[in-house]
Amino acid sequence: MNVLTENFSTYWDGFLGTLELTVYASLLALALGFVMASFRVAPVASLRVFGTAWVTVLRNTPLTLLFFAVLLGLPRFGLVLPFEVFAILALGCYTSAFICEALRSGINTVPRGQGEAARSLGMSFGQTLSLVVLPQAFRSVIPPVGSTLIALAKNSAIAGAFSVTELLGTYRTINELGYNIVWTFVWIAVGYLIITLAISALFNLLERTYGVAR
């Protein structure tokens, strides 16, 4: 316990850093994932091409490479932001591709007749998607979206290699002070466990409330 009690402020700062990255990147991933899923099923060919390209590129790009591209590449084009913001952009954009595919799979579970009925009533594509299709699709994609956000929380550990304060990076400071490295990582694992269990509990609640009965 002395590893934790004597370095609690260090662990706490890292925990809050990881929590902040997870929350903000999750919100960005959900927003972008929704937009890209809409593009993937849009009647406009150019939007479908853009959505497909977004998913294909990001799903097949290593996350570490994406971090390098965002944190080191964007400043060369004059976009200078705090490293935390760049890390959120990298995590959010990367995860949005997986959120998009989860949402698209949910959209495909909605009977085609639902959309045709909405259009026959004079609804636009946006109205059909937001008022008819997505509310039904949401119920079937709660588990995969939850799993994707749990993966995002764990992927946030990469940000520590780019001078962003997060939980895994605390091991360097504590190790330099001569503490047992095994117990250092044990308490880091406990921190990640708290975050991932909280996400899991939230999505279990959503699934019990809104999920499809089986």
PDB file of C-alpha atoms in Angstrom:
ATOM      1  CA  MET A   1       0.000   0.000   0.000  1.00  0.00           C
ATOM      2  CA  ASN A   2       2.897   2.401   0.556  1.00  0.00           C
ATOM      3  CA  VAL A   3       3.420   2.652  -3.217  1.00  0.00           C
ATOM      4  CA  LEU A   4      -0.104   4.051  -3.504  1.00  0.00           C
ATOM      5  CA  THR A   5      -0.287   6.138  -0.326  1.00  0.00           C
ATOM      6  CA  GLU A   6       3.093   7.797  -0.769  1.00  0.00           C
ATOM      7  CA  ASN A   7       2.460   8.597  -4.425  1.00  0.00           C
ATOM      8  CA  PHE A   8      -1.274   9.197  -4.329  1.00  0.00           C
ATOM      9  CA  SER A   9      -1.088  12.687  -5.855  1.00  0.00           C
ATOM     10  CA  THR A  10       0.919  11.322  -8.803  1.00  0.00           C
ATOM     11  CA  TYR A  11      -1.555   8.496  -9.351  1.00  0.00           C
ATOM     12  CA  TRP A  12      -4.485  10.880  -8.949  1.00  0.00           C
ATOM     13  CA  ASP A  13      -3.155  13.303 -11.562  1.00  0.00           C
ATOM     14  CA  GLY A  14      -2.587  10.405 -13.962  1.00  0.00           C
ATOM     15  CA  PHE A  15      -6.035   8.977 -13.251  1.00  0.00           C
ATOM     16  CA  LEU A  16      -7.707  12.335 -13.910  1.00  0.00           C
ATOM     17  CA  GLY A  17      -5.657  12.720 -17.097  1.00  0.00           C
ATOM     18  CA  THR A  18      -6.798   9.335 -18.399  1.00  0.00           C
ATOM     19  CA  LEU A  19     -10.390  10.042 -17.360  1.00  0.00           C
ATOM     20  CA  GLU A  20     -10.334  13.383 -19.158  1.00  0.00           C
ATOM     21  CA  LEU A  21      -8.897  11.846 -22.317  1.00  0.00           C
ATOM     22  CA  THR A  22     -11.501   9.067 -22.195  1.00  0.00           C
ATOM     23  CA  VAL A  23     -14.496  11.356 -21.687  1.00  0.00           C
ATOM     24  CA  TYR A  24     -13.623  13.985 -24.289  1.00  0.00           C
ATOM     25  CA  ALA A  25     -12.365  11.495 -26.874  1.00  0.00           C
ATOM     26  CA  SER A  26     -15.507   9.382 -26.369  1.00  0.00           C
ATOM     27  CA  LEU A  27     -17.756  12.387 -27.005  1.00  0.00           C
ATOM     28  CA  LEU A  28     -15.789  13.230 -30.151  1.00  0.00           C
ATOM     29  CA  ALA A  29     -15.852   9.596 -31.320  1.00  0.00           C
ATOM     30  CA  LEU A  30     -19.609   9.310 -30.800  1.00  0.00           C
ATOM     31  CA  ALA A  31     -20.287  12.574 -32.663  1.00  0.00           C
ATOM     32  CA  LEU A  32     -17.995  11.731 -35.585  1.00  0.00           C
ATOM     33  CA  GLY A  33     -19.188   8.126 -35.623  1.00  0.00           C
ATOM     34  CA  PHE A  34     -22.785   9.279 -35.946  1.00  0.00           C
ATOM     35  CA  VAL A  35     -21.904  11.667 -38.776  1.00  0.00           C
ATOM     36  CA  MET A  36     -19.868   9.060 -40.664  1.00  0.00           C
ATOM     37  CA  ALA A  37     -22.552   6.401 -40.218  1.00  0.00           C
ATOM     38  CA  SER A  38     -25.028   8.888 -41.701  1.00  0.00           C
ATOM     39  CA  PHE A  39     -22.657   9.441 -44.613  1.00  0.00           C
ATOM     40  CA  ARG A  40     -22.251   5.676 -45.138  1.00  0.00           C
ATOM     41  CA  VAL A  41     -26.013   5.227 -45.704  1.00  0.00           C
ATOM     42  CA  ALA A  42     -26.710   8.593 -47.367  1.00  0.00           C
ATOM     43  CA  PRO A  43     -28.316   8.687 -50.843  1.00  0.00           C
ATOM     44  CA  VAL A  44     -25.553  11.052 -52.020  1.00  0.00           C
ATOM     45  CA  ALA A  45     -22.674   9.120 -53.579  1.00  0.00           C
ATOM     46  CA  SER A  46     -19.973  11.626 -52.602  1.00  0.00           C
ATOM     47  CA  LEU A  47     -20.960  11.369 -48.921  1.00  0.00           C
ATOM     48  CA  ARG A  48     -20.866   7.573 -49.071  1.00  0.00           C
ATOM     49  CA  VAL A  49     -17.399   7.684 -50.637  1.00  0.00           C
ATOM     50  CA  PHE A  50     -16.148  10.096 -47.958  1.00  0.00           C
ATOM     51  CA  GLY A  51     -17.604   7.975 -45.139  1.00  0.00           C
ATOM     52  CA  THR A  52     -16.129   4.788 -46.598  1.00  0.00           C
ATOM     53  CA  ALA A  53     -12.704   6.403 -47.028  1.00  0.00           C
ATOM     54  CA  TRP A  54     -12.774   7.721 -43.441  1.00  0.00           C
ATOM     55  CA  VAL A  55     -13.523   4.287 -42.013  1.00  0.00           C
ATOM     56  CA  THR A  56     -11.117   2.419 -44.282  1.00  0.00           C
ATOM     57  CA  VAL A  57      -8.151   4.702 -43.602  1.00  0.00           C
ATOM     58  CA  LEU A  58      -8.601   4.998 -39.843  1.00  0.00           C
ATOM     59  CA  ARG A  59      -9.424   1.351 -39.166  1.00  0.00           C
ATOM     60  CA  ASN A  60      -6.320   0.255 -41.054  1.00  0.00           C
ATOM     61  CA  THR A  61      -3.927   2.824 -39.566  1.00  0.00           C
ATOM     62  CA  PRO A  62      -2.022   1.946 -36.360  1.00  0.00           C
ATOM     63  CA  LEU A  63      -3.101   4.248 -33.540  1.00  0.00           C
ATOM     64  CA  THR A  64       0.511   5.103 -32.694  1.00  0.00           C
ATOM     65  CA  LEU A  65       1.080   6.271 -36.275  1.00  0.00           C
ATOM     66  CA  LEU A  66      -2.052   8.403 -36.049  1.00  0.00           C
ATOM     67  CA  PHE A  67      -0.719   9.988 -32.854  1.00  0.00           C
ATOM     68  CA  PHE A  68       2.523  10.865 -34.647  1.00  0.00           C
ATOM     69  CA  ALA A  69       0.566  12.311 -37.594  1.00  0.00           C
ATOM     70  CA  VAL A  70      -1.646  14.477 -35.378  1.00  0.00           C
ATOM     71  CA  LEU A  71       0.744  15.558 -32.617  1.00  0.00           C
ATOM     72  CA  LEU A  72       3.776  16.103 -34.826  1.00  0.00           C
ATOM     73  CA  GLY A  73       2.224  16.720 -38.236  1.00  0.00           C
ATOM     74  CA  LEU A  74      -0.524  19.278 -37.610  1.00  0.00           C
ATOM     75  CA  PRO A  75       1.780  21.879 -35.971  1.00  0.00           C
ATOM     76  CA  ARG A  76       3.783  21.955 -39.225  1.00  0.00           C
ATOM     77  CA  PHE A  77       0.653  23.264 -40.931  1.00  0.00           C
ATOM     78  CA  GLY A  78       0.284  26.060 -38.392  1.00  0.00           C
ATOM     79  CA  LEU A  79      -2.205  24.325 -36.086  1.00  0.00           C
ATOM     80  CA  VAL A  80      -0.671  24.634 -32.626  1.00  0.00           C
ATOM     81  CA  LEU A  81      -2.744  23.290 -29.731  1.00  0.00           C
ATOM     82  CA  PRO A  82      -2.007  21.698 -26.341  1.00  0.00           C
ATOM     83  CA  PHE A  83      -0.821  18.095 -26.624  1.00  0.00           C
ATOM     84  CA  GLU A  84      -3.897  16.997 -24.657  1.00  0.00           C
ATOM     85  CA  VAL A  85      -6.147  18.375 -27.400  1.00  0.00           C
ATOM     86  CA  PHE A  86      -4.113  16.647 -30.103  1.00  0.00           C
ATOM     87  CA  ALA A  87      -4.354  13.378 -28.153  1.00  0.00           C
ATOM     88  CA  ILE A  88      -8.140  13.751 -27.891  1.00  0.00           C
ATOM     89  CA  LEU A  89      -8.324  14.370 -31.647  1.00  0.00           C
ATOM     90  CA  ALA A  90      -6.243  11.286 -32.416  1.00  0.00           C
ATOM     91  CA  LEU A  91      -8.181   9.024 -30.054  1.00  0.00           C
ATOM     92  CA  GLY A  92     -11.572  10.411 -31.047  1.00  0.00           C
ATOM     93  CA  CYS A  93     -11.003  10.200 -34.798  1.00  0.00           C
ATOM     94  CA  TYR A  94      -9.544   6.699 -34.582  1.00  0.00           C
ATOM     95  CA  THR A  95     -12.387   5.363 -32.448  1.00  0.00           C
ATOM     96  CA  SER A  96     -15.042   7.114 -34.562  1.00  0.00           C
ATOM     97  CA  ALA A  97     -14.351   4.655 -37.388  1.00  0.00           C
ATOM     98  CA  PHE A  98     -15.308   1.720 -35.142  1.00  0.00           C
ATOM     99  CA  ILE A  99     -18.320   3.587 -33.721  1.00  0.00           C
ATOM    100  CA  CYS A 100     -19.423   4.294 -37.293  1.00  0.00           C
ATOM    101  CA  GLU A 101     -19.359   0.634 -38.257  1.00  0.00           C
ATOM    102  CA  ALA A 102     -21.213  -0.363 -35.082  1.00  0.00           C
ATOM    103  CA  LEU A 103     -23.923   2.195 -35.846  1.00  0.00           C
ATOM    104  CA  ARG A 104     -24.086   1.157 -39.487  1.00  0.00           C
ATOM    105  CA  SER A 105     -24.567  -2.477 -38.483  1.00  0.00           C
ATOM    106  CA  GLY A 106     -27.413  -1.347 -36.238  1.00  0.00           C
ATOM    107  CA  ILE A 107     -28.958   0.658 -39.049  1.00  0.00           C
ATOM    108  CA  ASN A 108     -28.861  -2.445 -41.247  1.00  0.00           C
ATOM    109  CA  THR A 109     -30.927  -4.336 -38.653  1.00  0.00           C
ATOM    110  CA  VAL A 110     -33.836  -1.908 -39.081  1.00  0.00           C
ATOM    111  CA  PRO A 111     -36.289  -3.265 -41.672  1.00  0.00           C
ATOM    112  CA  ARG A 112     -36.057  -1.400 -44.970  1.00  0.00           C
ATOM    113  CA  GLY A 113     -39.797  -0.863 -44.892  1.00  0.00           C
ATOM    114  CA  GLN A 114     -39.404   1.502 -41.930  1.00  0.00           C
ATOM    115  CA  GLY A 115     -37.425   3.960 -44.027  1.00  0.00           C
ATOM    116  CA  GLU A 116     -39.699   3.551 -47.040  1.00  0.00           C
ATOM    117  CA  ALA A 117     -42.764   4.250 -44.897  1.00  0.00           C
ATOM    118  CA  ALA A 118     -41.132   7.384 -43.484  1.00  0.00           C
ATOM    119  CA  ARG A 119     -40.258   8.651 -46.958  1.00  0.00           C
ATOM    120  CA  SER A 120     -43.781   7.940 -48.177  1.00  0.00           C
ATOM    121  CA  LEU A 121     -44.998  10.289 -45.440  1.00  0.00           C
ATOM    122  CA  GLY A 122     -42.836  13.052 -46.879  1.00  0.00           C
ATOM    123  CA  MET A 123     -39.917  12.844 -44.424  1.00  0.00           C
ATOM    124  CA  SER A 124     -36.477  13.901 -45.626  1.00  0.00           C
ATOM    125  CA  PHE A 125     -33.461  11.632 -45.364  1.00  0.00           C
ATOM    126  CA  GLY A 126     -32.302  13.451 -42.232  1.00  0.00           C
ATOM    127  CA  GLN A 127     -35.705  13.148 -40.586  1.00  0.00           C
ATOM    128  CA  THR A 128     -36.008   9.486 -41.511  1.00  0.00           C
ATOM    129  CA  LEU A 129     -32.571   8.722 -40.128  1.00  0.00           C
ATOM    130  CA  SER A 130     -32.856  10.711 -36.892  1.00  0.00           C
ATOM    131  CA  LEU A 131     -36.515  10.077 -36.040  1.00  0.00           C
ATOM    132  CA  VAL A 132     -37.172   6.569 -37.358  1.00  0.00           C
ATOM    133  CA  VAL A 133     -34.034   4.560 -38.111  1.00  0.00           C
ATOM    134  CA  LEU A 134     -31.442   5.602 -35.509  1.00  0.00           C
ATOM    135  CA  PRO A 135     -33.711   5.314 -32.445  1.00  0.00           C
ATOM    136  CA  GLN A 136     -34.334   1.671 -33.400  1.00  0.00           C
ATOM    137  CA  ALA A 137     -30.710   1.029 -34.383  1.00  0.00           C
ATOM    138  CA  PHE A 138     -29.437   2.486 -31.088  1.00  0.00           C
ATOM    139  CA  ARG A 139     -31.062  -0.301 -29.110  1.00  0.00           C
ATOM    140  CA  SER A 140     -29.066  -3.008 -30.880  1.00  0.00           C
ATOM    141  CA  VAL A 141     -25.651  -1.287 -30.854  1.00  0.00           C
ATOM    142  CA  ILE A 142     -25.337  -0.479 -27.137  1.00  0.00           C
ATOM    143  CA  PRO A 143     -23.033  -3.456 -26.332  1.00  0.00           C
ATOM    144  CA  PRO A 144     -20.567  -2.962 -29.238  1.00  0.00           C
ATOM    145  CA  VAL A 145     -20.389   0.791 -28.659  1.00  0.00           C
ATOM    146  CA  GLY A 146     -19.662   0.177 -24.968  1.00  0.00           C
ATOM    147  CA  SER A 147     -16.883  -2.274 -25.852  1.00  0.00           C
ATOM    148  CA  THR A 148     -15.395   0.231 -28.279  1.00  0.00           C
ATOM    149  CA  LEU A 149     -15.302   2.981 -25.641  1.00  0.00           C
ATOM    150  CA  ILE A 150     -13.665   0.599 -23.165  1.00  0.00           C
ATOM    151  CA  ALA A 151     -10.977  -0.026 -25.791  1.00  0.00           C
ATOM    152  CA  LEU A 152     -10.611   3.747 -26.176  1.00  0.00           C
ATOM    153  CA  ALA A 153      -9.939   4.118 -22.439  1.00  0.00           C
ATOM    154  CA  LYS A 154      -7.132   1.565 -22.669  1.00  0.00           C
ATOM    155  CA  ASN A 155      -5.763   3.036 -25.898  1.00  0.00           C
ATOM    156  CA  SER A 156      -5.368   6.387 -24.137  1.00  0.00           C
ATOM    157  CA  ALA A 157      -2.179   4.958 -22.579  1.00  0.00           C
ATOM    158  CA  ILE A 158      -0.386   5.776 -25.843  1.00  0.00           C
ATOM    159  CA  ALA A 159      -0.789   9.491 -25.080  1.00  0.00           C
ATOM    160  CA  GLY A 160       1.772   9.200 -22.274  1.00  0.00           C
ATOM    161  CA  ALA A 161       4.517   8.724 -24.852  1.00  0.00           C
ATOM    162  CA  PHE A 162       3.711  12.195 -26.210  1.00  0.00           C
ATOM    163  CA  SER A 163       4.087  14.184 -22.971  1.00  0.00           C
ATOM    164  CA  VAL A 164       0.396  13.954 -22.088  1.00  0.00           C
ATOM    165  CA  THR A 165      -0.428  13.360 -18.432  1.00  0.00           C
ATOM    166  CA  GLU A 166      -2.189  10.002 -18.111  1.00  0.00           C
ATOM    167  CA  LEU A 167      -2.218   6.990 -15.819  1.00  0.00           C
ATOM    168  CA  LEU A 168       0.328   4.676 -17.425  1.00  0.00           C
ATOM    169  CA  GLY A 169       2.923   7.436 -17.626  1.00  0.00           C
ATOM    170  CA  THR A 170       3.017   7.728 -13.832  1.00  0.00           C
ATOM    171  CA  TYR A 171       5.231   4.630 -13.666  1.00  0.00           C
ATOM    172  CA  ARG A 172       8.241   6.671 -14.864  1.00  0.00           C
ATOM    173  CA  THR A 173       8.044   9.141 -11.990  1.00  0.00           C
ATOM    174  CA  ILE A 174       7.385   6.472  -9.372  1.00  0.00           C
ATOM    175  CA  ASN A 175      10.045   4.120 -10.717  1.00  0.00           C
ATOM    176  CA  GLU A 176      12.652   6.891 -10.553  1.00  0.00           C
ATOM    177  CA  LEU A 177      11.885   7.217  -6.840  1.00  0.00           C
ATOM    178  CA  GLY A 178      12.892   3.586  -6.308  1.00  0.00           C
ATOM    179  CA  TYR A 179       9.519   2.015  -5.614  1.00  0.00           C
ATOM    180  CA  ASN A 180       8.698  -1.592  -6.499  1.00  0.00           C
ATOM    181  CA  ILE A 181       7.879  -1.640 -10.217  1.00  0.00           C
ATOM    182  CA  VAL A 182       5.448  -4.552  -9.861  1.00  0.00           C
ATOM    183  CA  TRP A 183       3.261  -2.754  -7.343  1.00  0.00           C
ATOM    184  CA  THR A 184       3.551   0.433  -9.380  1.00  0.00           C
ATOM    185  CA  PHE A 185       1.890  -1.320 -12.307  1.00  0.00           C
ATOM    186  CA  VAL A 186      -0.624  -3.085 -10.047  1.00  0.00           C
ATOM    187  CA  TRP A 187      -2.036   0.271  -8.912  1.00  0.00           C
ATOM    188  CA  ILE A 188      -1.984   1.582 -12.468  1.00  0.00           C
ATOM    189  CA  ALA A 189      -4.022  -1.473 -13.508  1.00  0.00           C
ATOM    190  CA  VAL A 190      -6.480  -0.781 -10.681  1.00  0.00           C
ATOM    191  CA  GLY A 191      -6.967   2.749 -12.027  1.00  0.00           C
ATOM    192  CA  TYR A 192      -7.750   1.476 -15.526  1.00  0.00           C
ATOM    193  CA  LEU A 193     -10.036  -1.155 -14.021  1.00  0.00           C
ATOM    194  CA  ILE A 194     -12.055   1.528 -12.239  1.00  0.00           C
ATOM    195  CA  ILE A 195     -12.541   3.483 -15.468  1.00  0.00           C
ATOM    196  CA  THR A 196     -13.427   0.469 -17.628  1.00  0.00           C
ATOM    197  CA  LEU A 197     -15.808  -0.960 -15.024  1.00  0.00           C
ATOM    198  CA  ALA A 198     -17.560   2.412 -14.811  1.00  0.00           C
ATOM    199  CA  ILE A 199     -18.032   2.442 -18.598  1.00  0.00           C
ATOM    200  CA  SER A 200     -19.230  -1.166 -18.513  1.00  0.00           C
ATOM    201  CA  ALA A 201     -21.717  -0.398 -15.735  1.00  0.00           C
ATOM    202  CA  LEU A 202     -23.068   2.600 -17.660  1.00  0.00           C
ATOM    203  CA  PHE A 203     -23.636   0.598 -20.835  1.00  0.00           C
ATOM    204  CA  ASN A 204     -25.103  -2.344 -18.913  1.00  0.00           C
ATOM    205  CA  LEU A 205     -27.627   0.117 -17.483  1.00  0.00           C
ATOM    206  CA  LEU A 206     -28.383   1.487 -20.944  1.00  0.00           C
ATOM    207  CA  GLU A 207     -28.777  -2.019 -22.310  1.00  0.00           C
ATOM    208  CA  ARG A 208     -31.201  -3.024 -19.546  1.00  0.00           C
ATOM    209  CA  THR A 209     -33.189   0.167 -20.114  1.00  0.00           C
ATOM    210  CA  TYR A 210     -33.190   0.469 -23.891  1.00  0.00           C
ATOM    211  CA  GLY A 211     -31.686  -2.736 -25.289  1.00  0.00           C
ATOM    212  CA  VAL A 212     -33.474  -5.216 -27.493  1.00  0.00           C
ATOM    213  CA  ALA A 213     -35.183  -7.917 -25.427  1.00  0.00           C
ATOM    214  CA  ARG A 214     -33.802 -11.370 -26.210  1.00  0.00           C
TER     215      ARG A 214
END
